[in-house]
Tab-separated table of N, CA and C in Angstrom:
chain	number	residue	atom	x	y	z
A	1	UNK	N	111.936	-32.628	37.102
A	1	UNK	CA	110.683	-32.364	36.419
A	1	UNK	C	110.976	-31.771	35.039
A	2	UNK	N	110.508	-32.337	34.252
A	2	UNK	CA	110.092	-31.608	32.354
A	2	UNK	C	109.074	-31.031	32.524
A	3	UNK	N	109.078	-30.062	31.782
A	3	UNK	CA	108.266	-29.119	31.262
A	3	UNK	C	108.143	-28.829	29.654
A	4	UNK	N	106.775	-29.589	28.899
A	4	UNK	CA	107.294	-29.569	27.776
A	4	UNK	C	105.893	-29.568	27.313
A	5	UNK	N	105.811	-29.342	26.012
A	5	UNK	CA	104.199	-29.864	25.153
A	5	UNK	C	104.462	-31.326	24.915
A	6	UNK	N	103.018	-31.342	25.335
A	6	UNK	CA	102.177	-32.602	25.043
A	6	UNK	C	102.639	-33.293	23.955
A	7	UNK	N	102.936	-34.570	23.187
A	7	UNK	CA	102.541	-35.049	22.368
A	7	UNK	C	101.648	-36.042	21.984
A	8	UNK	N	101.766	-36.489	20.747
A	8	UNK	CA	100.493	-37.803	21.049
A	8	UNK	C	100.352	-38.816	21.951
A	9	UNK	N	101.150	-39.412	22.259
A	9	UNK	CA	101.494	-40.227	23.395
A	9	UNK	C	101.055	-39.936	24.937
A	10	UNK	N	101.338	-38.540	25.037
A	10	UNK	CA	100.707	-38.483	26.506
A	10	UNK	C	99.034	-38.377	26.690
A	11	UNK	N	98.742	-38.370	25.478
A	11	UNK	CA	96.961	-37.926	25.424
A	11	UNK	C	95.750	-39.099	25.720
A	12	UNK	N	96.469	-40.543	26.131
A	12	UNK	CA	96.117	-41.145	26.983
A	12	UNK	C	95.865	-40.402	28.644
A	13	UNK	N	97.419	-39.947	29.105
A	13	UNK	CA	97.997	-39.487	30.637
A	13	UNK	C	96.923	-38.443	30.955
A	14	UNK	N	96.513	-37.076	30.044
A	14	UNK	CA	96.049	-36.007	29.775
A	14	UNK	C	94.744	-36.626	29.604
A	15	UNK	N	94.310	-37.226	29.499
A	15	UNK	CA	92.952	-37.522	29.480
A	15	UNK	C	92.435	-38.145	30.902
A	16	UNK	N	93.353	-39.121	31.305
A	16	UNK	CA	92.997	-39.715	32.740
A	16	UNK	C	92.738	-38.706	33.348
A	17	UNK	N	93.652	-37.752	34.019
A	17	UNK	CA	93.951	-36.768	35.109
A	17	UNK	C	92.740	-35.815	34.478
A	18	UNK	N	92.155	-35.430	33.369
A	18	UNK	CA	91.287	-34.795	32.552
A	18	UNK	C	89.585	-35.510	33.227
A	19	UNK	N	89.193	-36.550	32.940
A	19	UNK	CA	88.447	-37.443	33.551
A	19	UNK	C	88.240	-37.540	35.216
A	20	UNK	N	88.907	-37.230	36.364
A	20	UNK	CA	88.650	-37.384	37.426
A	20	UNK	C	89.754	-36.939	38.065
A	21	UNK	N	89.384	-35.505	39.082
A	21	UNK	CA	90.807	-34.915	39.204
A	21	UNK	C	90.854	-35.646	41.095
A	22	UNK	N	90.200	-36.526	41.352
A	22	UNK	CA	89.757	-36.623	42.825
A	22	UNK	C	91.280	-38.085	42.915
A	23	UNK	N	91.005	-38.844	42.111
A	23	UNK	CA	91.694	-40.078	41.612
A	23	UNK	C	92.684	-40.294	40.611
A	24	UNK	N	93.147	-41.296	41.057
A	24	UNK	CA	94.336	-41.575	39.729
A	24	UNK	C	94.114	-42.373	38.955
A	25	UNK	N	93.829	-41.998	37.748
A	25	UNK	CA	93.263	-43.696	36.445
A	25	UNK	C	94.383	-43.659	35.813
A	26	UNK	N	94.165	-45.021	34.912
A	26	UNK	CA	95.199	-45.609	34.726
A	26	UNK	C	95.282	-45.483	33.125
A	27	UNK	N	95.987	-44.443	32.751
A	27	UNK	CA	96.088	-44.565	30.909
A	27	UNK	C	95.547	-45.070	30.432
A	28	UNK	N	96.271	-46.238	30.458
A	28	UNK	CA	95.714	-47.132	29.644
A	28	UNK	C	94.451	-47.830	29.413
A	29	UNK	N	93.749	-47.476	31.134
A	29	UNK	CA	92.191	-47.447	30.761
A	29	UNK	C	91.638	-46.788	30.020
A	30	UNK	N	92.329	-45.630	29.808
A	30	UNK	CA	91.115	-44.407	29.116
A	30	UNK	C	90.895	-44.581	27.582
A	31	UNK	N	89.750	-44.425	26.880
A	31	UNK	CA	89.500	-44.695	25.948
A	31	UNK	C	89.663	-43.329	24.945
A	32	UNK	N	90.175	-43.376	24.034
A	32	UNK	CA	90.702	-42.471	23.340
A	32	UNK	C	90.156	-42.155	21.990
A	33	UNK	N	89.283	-41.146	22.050
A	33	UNK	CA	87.966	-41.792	20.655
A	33	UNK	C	88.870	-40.401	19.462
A	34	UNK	N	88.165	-41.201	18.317
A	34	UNK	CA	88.238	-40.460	17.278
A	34	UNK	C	88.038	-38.570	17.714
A	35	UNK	N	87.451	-37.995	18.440
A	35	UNK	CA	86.873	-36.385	18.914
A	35	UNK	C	88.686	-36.194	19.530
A	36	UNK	N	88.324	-37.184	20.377
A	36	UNK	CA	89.933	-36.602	21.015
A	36	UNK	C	91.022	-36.686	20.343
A	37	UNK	N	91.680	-37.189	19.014
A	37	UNK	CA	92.349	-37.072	18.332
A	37	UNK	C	92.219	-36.031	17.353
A	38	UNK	N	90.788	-35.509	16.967
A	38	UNK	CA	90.896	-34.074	16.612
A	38	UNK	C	91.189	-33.392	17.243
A	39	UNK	N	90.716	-33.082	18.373
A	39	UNK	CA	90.952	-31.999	19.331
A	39	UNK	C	92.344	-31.655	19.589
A	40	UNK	N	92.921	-32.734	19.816
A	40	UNK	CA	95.047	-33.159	20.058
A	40	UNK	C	95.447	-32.225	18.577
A	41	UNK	N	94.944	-33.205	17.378
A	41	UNK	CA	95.467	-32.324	16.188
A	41	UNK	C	95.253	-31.173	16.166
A	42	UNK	N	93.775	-30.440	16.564
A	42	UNK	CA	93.793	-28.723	16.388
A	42	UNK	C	94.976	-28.236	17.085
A	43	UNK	N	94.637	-28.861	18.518
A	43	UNK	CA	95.965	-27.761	19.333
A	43	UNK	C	96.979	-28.047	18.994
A	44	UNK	N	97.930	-29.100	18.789
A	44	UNK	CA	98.834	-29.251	17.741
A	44	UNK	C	98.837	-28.958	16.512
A	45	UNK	N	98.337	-28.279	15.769
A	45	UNK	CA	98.784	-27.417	14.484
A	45	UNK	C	98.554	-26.330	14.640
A	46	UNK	N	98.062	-25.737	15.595
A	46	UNK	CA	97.429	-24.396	15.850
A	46	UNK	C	98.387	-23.883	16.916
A	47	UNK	N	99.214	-22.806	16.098
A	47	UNK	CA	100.211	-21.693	16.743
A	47	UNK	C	99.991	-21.376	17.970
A	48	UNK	N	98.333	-21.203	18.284
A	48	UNK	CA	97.828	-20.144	18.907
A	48	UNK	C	97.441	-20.675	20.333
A	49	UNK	N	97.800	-22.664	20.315
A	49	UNK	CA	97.297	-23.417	21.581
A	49	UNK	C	98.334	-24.520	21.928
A	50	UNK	N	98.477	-24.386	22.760
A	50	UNK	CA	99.455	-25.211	23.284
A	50	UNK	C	99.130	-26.496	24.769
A	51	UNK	N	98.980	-27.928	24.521
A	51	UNK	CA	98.713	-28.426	25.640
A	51	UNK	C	99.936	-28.887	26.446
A	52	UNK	N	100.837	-28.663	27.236
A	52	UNK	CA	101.763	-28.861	28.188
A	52	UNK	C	101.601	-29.448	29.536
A	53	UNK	N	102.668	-30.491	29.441
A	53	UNK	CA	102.388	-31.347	30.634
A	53	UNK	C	103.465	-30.912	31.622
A	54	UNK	N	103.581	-31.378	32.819
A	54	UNK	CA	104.447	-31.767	33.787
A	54	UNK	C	105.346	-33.436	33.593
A	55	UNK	N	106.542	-33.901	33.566
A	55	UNK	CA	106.399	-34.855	33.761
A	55	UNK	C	107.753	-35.168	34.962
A	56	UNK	N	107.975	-36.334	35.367
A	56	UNK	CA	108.838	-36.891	36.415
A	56	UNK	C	109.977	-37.072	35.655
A	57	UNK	N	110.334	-37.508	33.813
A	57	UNK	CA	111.685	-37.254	33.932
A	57	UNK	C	112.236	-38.646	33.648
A	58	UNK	N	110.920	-40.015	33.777
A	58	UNK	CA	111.527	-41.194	34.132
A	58	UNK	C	111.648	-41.936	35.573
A	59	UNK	N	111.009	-40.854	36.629
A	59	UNK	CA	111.249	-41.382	38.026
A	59	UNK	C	110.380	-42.674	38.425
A	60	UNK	N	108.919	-42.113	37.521
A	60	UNK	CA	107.815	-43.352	37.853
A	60	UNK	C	106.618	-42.452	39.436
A	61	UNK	N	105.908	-42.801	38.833
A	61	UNK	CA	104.806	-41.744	39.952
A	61	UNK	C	104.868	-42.573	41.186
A	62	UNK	N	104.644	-42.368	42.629
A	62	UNK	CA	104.419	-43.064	43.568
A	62	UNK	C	103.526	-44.073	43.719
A	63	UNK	N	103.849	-45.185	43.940
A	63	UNK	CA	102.977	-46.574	44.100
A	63	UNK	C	103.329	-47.308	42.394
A	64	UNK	N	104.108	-46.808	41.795
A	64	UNK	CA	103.583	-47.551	39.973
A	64	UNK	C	104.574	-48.135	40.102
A	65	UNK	N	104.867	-49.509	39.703
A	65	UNK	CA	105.926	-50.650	39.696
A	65	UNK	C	106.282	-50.402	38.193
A	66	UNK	N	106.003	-50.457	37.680
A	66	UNK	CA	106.509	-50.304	36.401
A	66	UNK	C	107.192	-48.651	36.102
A	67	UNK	N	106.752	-47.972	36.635
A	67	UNK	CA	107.269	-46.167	36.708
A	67	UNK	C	106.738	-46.053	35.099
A	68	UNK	N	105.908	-46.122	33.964
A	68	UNK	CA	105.318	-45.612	33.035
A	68	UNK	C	104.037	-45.722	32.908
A	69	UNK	N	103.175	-46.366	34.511
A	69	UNK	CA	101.725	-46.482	34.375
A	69	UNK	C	101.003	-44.940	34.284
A	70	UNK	N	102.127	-43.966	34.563
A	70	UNK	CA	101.314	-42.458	34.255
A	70	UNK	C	100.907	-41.874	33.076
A	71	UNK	N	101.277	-43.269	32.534
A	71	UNK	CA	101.825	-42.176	30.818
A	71	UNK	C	102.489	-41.724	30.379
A	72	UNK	N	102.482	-41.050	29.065
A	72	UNK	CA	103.582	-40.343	28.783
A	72	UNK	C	104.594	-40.919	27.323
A	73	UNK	N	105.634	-39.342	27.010
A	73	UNK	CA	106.601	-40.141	25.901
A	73	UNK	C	107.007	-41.159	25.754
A	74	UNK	N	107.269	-42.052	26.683
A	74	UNK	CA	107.945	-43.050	26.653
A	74	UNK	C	109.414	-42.521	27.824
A	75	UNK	N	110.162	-43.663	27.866
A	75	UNK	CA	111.288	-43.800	28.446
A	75	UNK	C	111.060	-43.874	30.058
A	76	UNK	N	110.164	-44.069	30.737
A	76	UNK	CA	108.915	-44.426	32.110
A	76	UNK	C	109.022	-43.151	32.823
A	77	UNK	N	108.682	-41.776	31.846
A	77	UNK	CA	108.303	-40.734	32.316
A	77	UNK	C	106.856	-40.767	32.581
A	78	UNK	N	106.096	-40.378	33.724
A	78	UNK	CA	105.230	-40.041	34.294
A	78	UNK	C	104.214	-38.327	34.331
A	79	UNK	N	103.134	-38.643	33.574
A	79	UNK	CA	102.840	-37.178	33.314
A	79	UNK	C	101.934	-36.638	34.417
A	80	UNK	N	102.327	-35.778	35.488
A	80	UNK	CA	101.938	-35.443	36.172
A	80	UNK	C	101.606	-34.639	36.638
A	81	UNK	N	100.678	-33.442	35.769
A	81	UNK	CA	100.229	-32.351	35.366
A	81	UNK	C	99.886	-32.221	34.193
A	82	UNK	N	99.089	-30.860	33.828
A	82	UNK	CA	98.972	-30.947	32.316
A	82	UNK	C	98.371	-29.292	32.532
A	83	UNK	N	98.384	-28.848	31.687
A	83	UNK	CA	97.350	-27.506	31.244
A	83	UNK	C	97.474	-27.174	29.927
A	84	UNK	N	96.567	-26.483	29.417
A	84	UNK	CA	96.593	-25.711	28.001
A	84	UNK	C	96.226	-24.108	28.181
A	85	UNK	N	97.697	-24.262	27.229
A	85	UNK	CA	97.145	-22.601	26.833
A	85	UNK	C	97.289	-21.960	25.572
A	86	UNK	N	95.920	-20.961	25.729
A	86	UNK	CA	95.715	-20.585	23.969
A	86	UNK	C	95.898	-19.095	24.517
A	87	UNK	N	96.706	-18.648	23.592
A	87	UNK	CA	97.175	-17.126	23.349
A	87	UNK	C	96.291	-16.357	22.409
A	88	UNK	N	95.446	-15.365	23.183
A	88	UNK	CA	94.470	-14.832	22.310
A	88	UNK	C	94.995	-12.975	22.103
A	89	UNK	N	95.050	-12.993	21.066
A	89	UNK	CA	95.180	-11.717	20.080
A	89	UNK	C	93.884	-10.683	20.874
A	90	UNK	N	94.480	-9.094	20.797
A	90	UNK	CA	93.077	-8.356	21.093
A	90	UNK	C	93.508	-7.172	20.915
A	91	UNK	N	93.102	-5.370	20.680
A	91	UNK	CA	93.341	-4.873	21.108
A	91	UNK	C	93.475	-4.319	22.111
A	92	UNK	N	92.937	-4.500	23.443
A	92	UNK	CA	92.991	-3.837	24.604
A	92	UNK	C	94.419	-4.297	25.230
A	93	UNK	N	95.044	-3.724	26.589
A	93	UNK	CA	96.293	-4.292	27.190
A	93	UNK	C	97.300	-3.755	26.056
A	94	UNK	N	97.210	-2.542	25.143
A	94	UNK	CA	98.008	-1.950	24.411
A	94	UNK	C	98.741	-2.683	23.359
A	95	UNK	N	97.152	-4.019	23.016
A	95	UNK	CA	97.322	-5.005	21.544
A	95	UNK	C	98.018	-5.846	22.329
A	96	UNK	N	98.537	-6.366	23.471
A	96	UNK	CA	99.796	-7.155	23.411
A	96	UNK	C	98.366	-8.564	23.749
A	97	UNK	N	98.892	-9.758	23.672
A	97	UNK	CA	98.521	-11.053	23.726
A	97	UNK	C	98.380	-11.367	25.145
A	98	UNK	N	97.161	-12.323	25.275
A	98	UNK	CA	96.830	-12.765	26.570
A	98	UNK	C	96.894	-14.229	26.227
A	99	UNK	N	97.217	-14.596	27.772
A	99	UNK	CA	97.488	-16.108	27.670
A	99	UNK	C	96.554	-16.840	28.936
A	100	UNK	N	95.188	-17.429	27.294
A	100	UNK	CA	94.100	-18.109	28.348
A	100	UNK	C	94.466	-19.563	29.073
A	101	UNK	N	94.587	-19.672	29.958
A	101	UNK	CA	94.769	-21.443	30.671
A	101	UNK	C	93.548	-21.602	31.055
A	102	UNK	N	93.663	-22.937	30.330
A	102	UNK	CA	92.514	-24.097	30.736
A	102	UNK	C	92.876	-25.500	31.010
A	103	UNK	N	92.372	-26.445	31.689
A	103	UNK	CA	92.403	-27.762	32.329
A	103	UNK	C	93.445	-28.533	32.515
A	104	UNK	N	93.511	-26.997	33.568
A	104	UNK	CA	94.766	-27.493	34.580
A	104	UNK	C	94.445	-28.408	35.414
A	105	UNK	N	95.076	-29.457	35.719
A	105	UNK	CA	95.341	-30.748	36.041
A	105	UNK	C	96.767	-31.245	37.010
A	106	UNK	N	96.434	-31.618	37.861
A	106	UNK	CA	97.673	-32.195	38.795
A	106	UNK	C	97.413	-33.419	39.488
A	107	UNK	N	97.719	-34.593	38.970
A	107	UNK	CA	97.540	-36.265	39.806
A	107	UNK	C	97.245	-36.118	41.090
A	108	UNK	N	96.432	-36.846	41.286
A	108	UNK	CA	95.509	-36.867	42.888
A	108	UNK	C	96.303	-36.775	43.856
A	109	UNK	N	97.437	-38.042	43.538
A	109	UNK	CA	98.484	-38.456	44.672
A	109	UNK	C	99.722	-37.602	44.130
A	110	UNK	N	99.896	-36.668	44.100
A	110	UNK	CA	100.999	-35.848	43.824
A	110	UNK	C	100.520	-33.776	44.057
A	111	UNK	N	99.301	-34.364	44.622
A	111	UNK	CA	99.072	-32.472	45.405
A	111	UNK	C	99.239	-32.505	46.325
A	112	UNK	N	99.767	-31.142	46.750
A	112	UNK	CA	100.570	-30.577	48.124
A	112	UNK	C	102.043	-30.798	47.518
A	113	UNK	N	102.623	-31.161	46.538
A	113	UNK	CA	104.046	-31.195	46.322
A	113	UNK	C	104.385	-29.862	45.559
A	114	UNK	N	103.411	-28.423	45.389
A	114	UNK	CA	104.312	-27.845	45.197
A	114	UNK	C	104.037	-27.751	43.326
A	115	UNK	N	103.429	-28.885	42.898
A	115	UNK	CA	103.377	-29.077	41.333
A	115	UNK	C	102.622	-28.408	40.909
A	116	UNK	N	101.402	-28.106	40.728
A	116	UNK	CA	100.570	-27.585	40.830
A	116	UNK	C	101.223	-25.917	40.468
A	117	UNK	N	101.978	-25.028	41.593
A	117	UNK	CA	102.597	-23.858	41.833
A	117	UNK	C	103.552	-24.016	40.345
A	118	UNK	N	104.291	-24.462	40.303
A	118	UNK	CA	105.124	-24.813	39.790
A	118	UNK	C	104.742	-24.558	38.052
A	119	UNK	N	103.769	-25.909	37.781
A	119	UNK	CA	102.772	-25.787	36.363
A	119	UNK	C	102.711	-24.315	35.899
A	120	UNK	N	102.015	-23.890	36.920
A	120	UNK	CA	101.434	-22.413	36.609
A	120	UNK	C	102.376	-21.311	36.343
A	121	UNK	N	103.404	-21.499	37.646
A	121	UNK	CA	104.519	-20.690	36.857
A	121	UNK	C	105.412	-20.723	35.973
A	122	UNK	N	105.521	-22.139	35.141
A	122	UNK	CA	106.400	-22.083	34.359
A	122	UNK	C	105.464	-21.593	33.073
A	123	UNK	N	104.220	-21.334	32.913
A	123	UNK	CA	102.738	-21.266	32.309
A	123	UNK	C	103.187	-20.335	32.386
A	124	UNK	N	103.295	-19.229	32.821
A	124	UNK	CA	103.256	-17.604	33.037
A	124	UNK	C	104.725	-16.881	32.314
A	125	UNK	N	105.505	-18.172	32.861
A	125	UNK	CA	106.881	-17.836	32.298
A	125	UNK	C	106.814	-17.768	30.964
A	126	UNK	N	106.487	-18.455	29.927
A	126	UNK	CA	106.220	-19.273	28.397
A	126	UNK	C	105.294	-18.006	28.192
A	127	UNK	N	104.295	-17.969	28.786
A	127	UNK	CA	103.549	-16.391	28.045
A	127	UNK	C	104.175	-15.459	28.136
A	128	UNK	N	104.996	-15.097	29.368
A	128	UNK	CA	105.800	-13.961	29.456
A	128	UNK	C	106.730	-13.570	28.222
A	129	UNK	N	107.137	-14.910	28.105
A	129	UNK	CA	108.190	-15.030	26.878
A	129	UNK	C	107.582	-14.895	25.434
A	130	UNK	N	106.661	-14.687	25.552
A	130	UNK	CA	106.122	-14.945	24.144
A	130	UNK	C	105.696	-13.112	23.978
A	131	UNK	N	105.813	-12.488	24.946
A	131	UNK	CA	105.349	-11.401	24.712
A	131	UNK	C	103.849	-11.564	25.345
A	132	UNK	N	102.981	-11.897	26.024
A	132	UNK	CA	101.244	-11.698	26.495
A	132	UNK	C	102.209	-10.794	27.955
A	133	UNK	N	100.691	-10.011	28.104
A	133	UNK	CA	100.549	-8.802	28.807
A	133	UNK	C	99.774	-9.402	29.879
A	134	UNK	N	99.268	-10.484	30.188
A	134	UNK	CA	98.312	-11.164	30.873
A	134	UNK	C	97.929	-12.601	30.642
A	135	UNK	N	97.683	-13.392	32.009
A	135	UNK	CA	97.002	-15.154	32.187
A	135	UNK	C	96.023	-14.785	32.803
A	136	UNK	N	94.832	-15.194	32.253
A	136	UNK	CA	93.943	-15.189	32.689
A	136	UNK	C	93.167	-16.799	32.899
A	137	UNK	N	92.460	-17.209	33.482
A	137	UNK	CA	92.032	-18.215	33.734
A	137	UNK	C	90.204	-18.090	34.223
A	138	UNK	N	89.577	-19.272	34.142
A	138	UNK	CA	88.342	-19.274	34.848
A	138	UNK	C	88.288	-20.814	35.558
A	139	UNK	N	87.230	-20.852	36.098
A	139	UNK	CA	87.693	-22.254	37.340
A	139	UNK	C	86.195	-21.981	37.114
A	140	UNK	N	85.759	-23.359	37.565
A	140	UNK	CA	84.012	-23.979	37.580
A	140	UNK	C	83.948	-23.669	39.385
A	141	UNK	N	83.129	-22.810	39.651
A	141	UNK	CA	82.564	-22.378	40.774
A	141	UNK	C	82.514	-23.194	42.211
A	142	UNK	N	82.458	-24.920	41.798
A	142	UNK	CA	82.675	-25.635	42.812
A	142	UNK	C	84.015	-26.168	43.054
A	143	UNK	N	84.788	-25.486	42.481
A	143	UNK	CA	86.185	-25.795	42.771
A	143	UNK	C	86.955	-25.071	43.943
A	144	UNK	N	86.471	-24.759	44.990
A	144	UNK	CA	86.969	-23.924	45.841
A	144	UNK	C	87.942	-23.680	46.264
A	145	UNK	N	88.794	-25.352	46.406
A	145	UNK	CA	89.877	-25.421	46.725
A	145	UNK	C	90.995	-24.706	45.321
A	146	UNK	N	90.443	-24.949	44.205
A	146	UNK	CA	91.362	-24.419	43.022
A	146	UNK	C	91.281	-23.024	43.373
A	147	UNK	N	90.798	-22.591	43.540
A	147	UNK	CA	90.193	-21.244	43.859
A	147	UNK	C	91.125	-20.330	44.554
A	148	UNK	N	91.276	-21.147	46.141
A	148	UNK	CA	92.188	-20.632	46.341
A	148	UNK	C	93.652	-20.558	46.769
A	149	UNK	N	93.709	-21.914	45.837
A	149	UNK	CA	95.665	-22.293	45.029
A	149	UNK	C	95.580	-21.009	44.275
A	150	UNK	N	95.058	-20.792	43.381
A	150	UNK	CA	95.176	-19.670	42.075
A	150	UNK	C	95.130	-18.352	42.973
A	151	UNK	N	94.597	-18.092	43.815
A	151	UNK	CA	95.094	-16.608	44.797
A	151	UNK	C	95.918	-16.713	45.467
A	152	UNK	N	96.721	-17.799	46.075
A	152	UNK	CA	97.749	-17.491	46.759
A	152	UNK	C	98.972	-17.551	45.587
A	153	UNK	N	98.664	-17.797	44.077
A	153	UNK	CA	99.667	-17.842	43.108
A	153	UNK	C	99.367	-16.492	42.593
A	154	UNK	N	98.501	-15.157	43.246
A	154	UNK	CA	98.552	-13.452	42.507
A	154	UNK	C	97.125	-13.860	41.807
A	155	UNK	N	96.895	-14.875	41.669
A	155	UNK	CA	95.298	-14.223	40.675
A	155	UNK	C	94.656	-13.515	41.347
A	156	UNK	N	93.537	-12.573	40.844
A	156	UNK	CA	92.813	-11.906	41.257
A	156	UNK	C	91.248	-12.185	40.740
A	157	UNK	N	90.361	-12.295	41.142
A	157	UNK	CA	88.974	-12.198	41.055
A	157	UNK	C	88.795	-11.322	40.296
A	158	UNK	N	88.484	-11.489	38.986
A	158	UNK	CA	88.172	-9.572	38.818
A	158	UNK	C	86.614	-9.122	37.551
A	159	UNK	N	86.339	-10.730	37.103
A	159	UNK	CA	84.960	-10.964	36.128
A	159	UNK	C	83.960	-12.216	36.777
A	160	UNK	N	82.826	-12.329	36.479
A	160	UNK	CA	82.482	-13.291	36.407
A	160	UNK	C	81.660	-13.939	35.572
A	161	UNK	N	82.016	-14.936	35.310
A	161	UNK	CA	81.517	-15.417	33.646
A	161	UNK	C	80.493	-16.442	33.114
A	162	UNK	N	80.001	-16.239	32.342
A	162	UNK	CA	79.014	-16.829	31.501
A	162	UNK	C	79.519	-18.012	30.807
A	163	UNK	N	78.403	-19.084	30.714
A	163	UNK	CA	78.520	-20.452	29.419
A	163	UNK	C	77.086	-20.340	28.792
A	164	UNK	N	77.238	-20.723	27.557
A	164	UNK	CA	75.858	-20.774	26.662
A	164	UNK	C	76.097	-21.621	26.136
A	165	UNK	N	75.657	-23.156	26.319
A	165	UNK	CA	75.781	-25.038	25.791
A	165	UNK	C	75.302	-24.424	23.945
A	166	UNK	N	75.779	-24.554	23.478
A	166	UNK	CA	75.571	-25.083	21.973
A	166	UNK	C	74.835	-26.340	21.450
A	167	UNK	N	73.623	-26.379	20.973
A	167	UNK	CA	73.194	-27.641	20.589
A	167	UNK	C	74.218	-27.635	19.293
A	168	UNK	N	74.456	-29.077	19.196
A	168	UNK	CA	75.161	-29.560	17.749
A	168	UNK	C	73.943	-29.627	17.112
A	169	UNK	N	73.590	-29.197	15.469
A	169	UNK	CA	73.219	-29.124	14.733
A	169	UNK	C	72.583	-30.732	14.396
């Protein structure tokens, strides 16, 4: 398994597994609009966000004859995970940096292997290293089962949080 940031190339892979976490789509179905190539560029130029995948390495995901239908750099690595994380500045936690994860992602046919655990801790590791004092995360309420992967990995329950939709102008 690699553990690495995203590049342009996988943002096909990162979008499938992004789109429907129940199923496995196929890259190259996914349509890749002008929004999502900003979005790729912010977090890619921006210090402060990082999108990181999982990948196989070249093995080829289970069932793919070709071993690069997952996506990915090239060379028939398979991206099979993904999360982002943005490191947010604050004073509280004695100023040190927190490291927010969001849309975490693990291929339909590749949970229960352990990947998933894995993602997260090498996630924790990379903030650790960077100096953050804390990962914090939030999960959409009907995710139960995420719910409680992320407590048997030490999270703790400890806010509960608000969304306010933004009309676009």
């Amino acid at each position: 398994m690699i553990f690495r940031v995203a590049t342009r190339r996988d943002l096909p892979a990162v979008l499938a597994l992004l789109a429907d976490e129940d199923q496995v789509l196929d890259p190259a179905s996914m349509r890749v609009g002008e929004e999502h190539e900003r979005a790729f560029a912010a977090i890619e130029s921006d210090a402060r966000n990082e999108m990181l995948v999982l990948t196989d390495a070249g093995g080829g995901a289970r069932g793919d004859a070709g071993g690069n239908a997952g996506g990915g750099a090239g060379g028939g690595e398979t991206v099979l995970g993904c999360l982002q994380l943005t490191y947010v500045p604050g004073l509280g936690q004695g100023g040190q940096e927190r490291a927010l994860v969001e849309a975490v992602r693990v291929r339909a046919d590749r949970r229960g292997e352990g990947l998933g655990a894995e993602l997260m801790r090498l996630a924790a590791e990379r903030a650790r290293g960077r100096g953050c004092g804390l990962v914090q995360l939030t999960s959409n309420k009907r995710r139960t089962a995420a719910h409680r992967f992320y407590e048997r990995l030490g999270f703790a329950r400890s806010h509960e949080g608000f969304k306010l939709p933004l009309q676009r102008p």
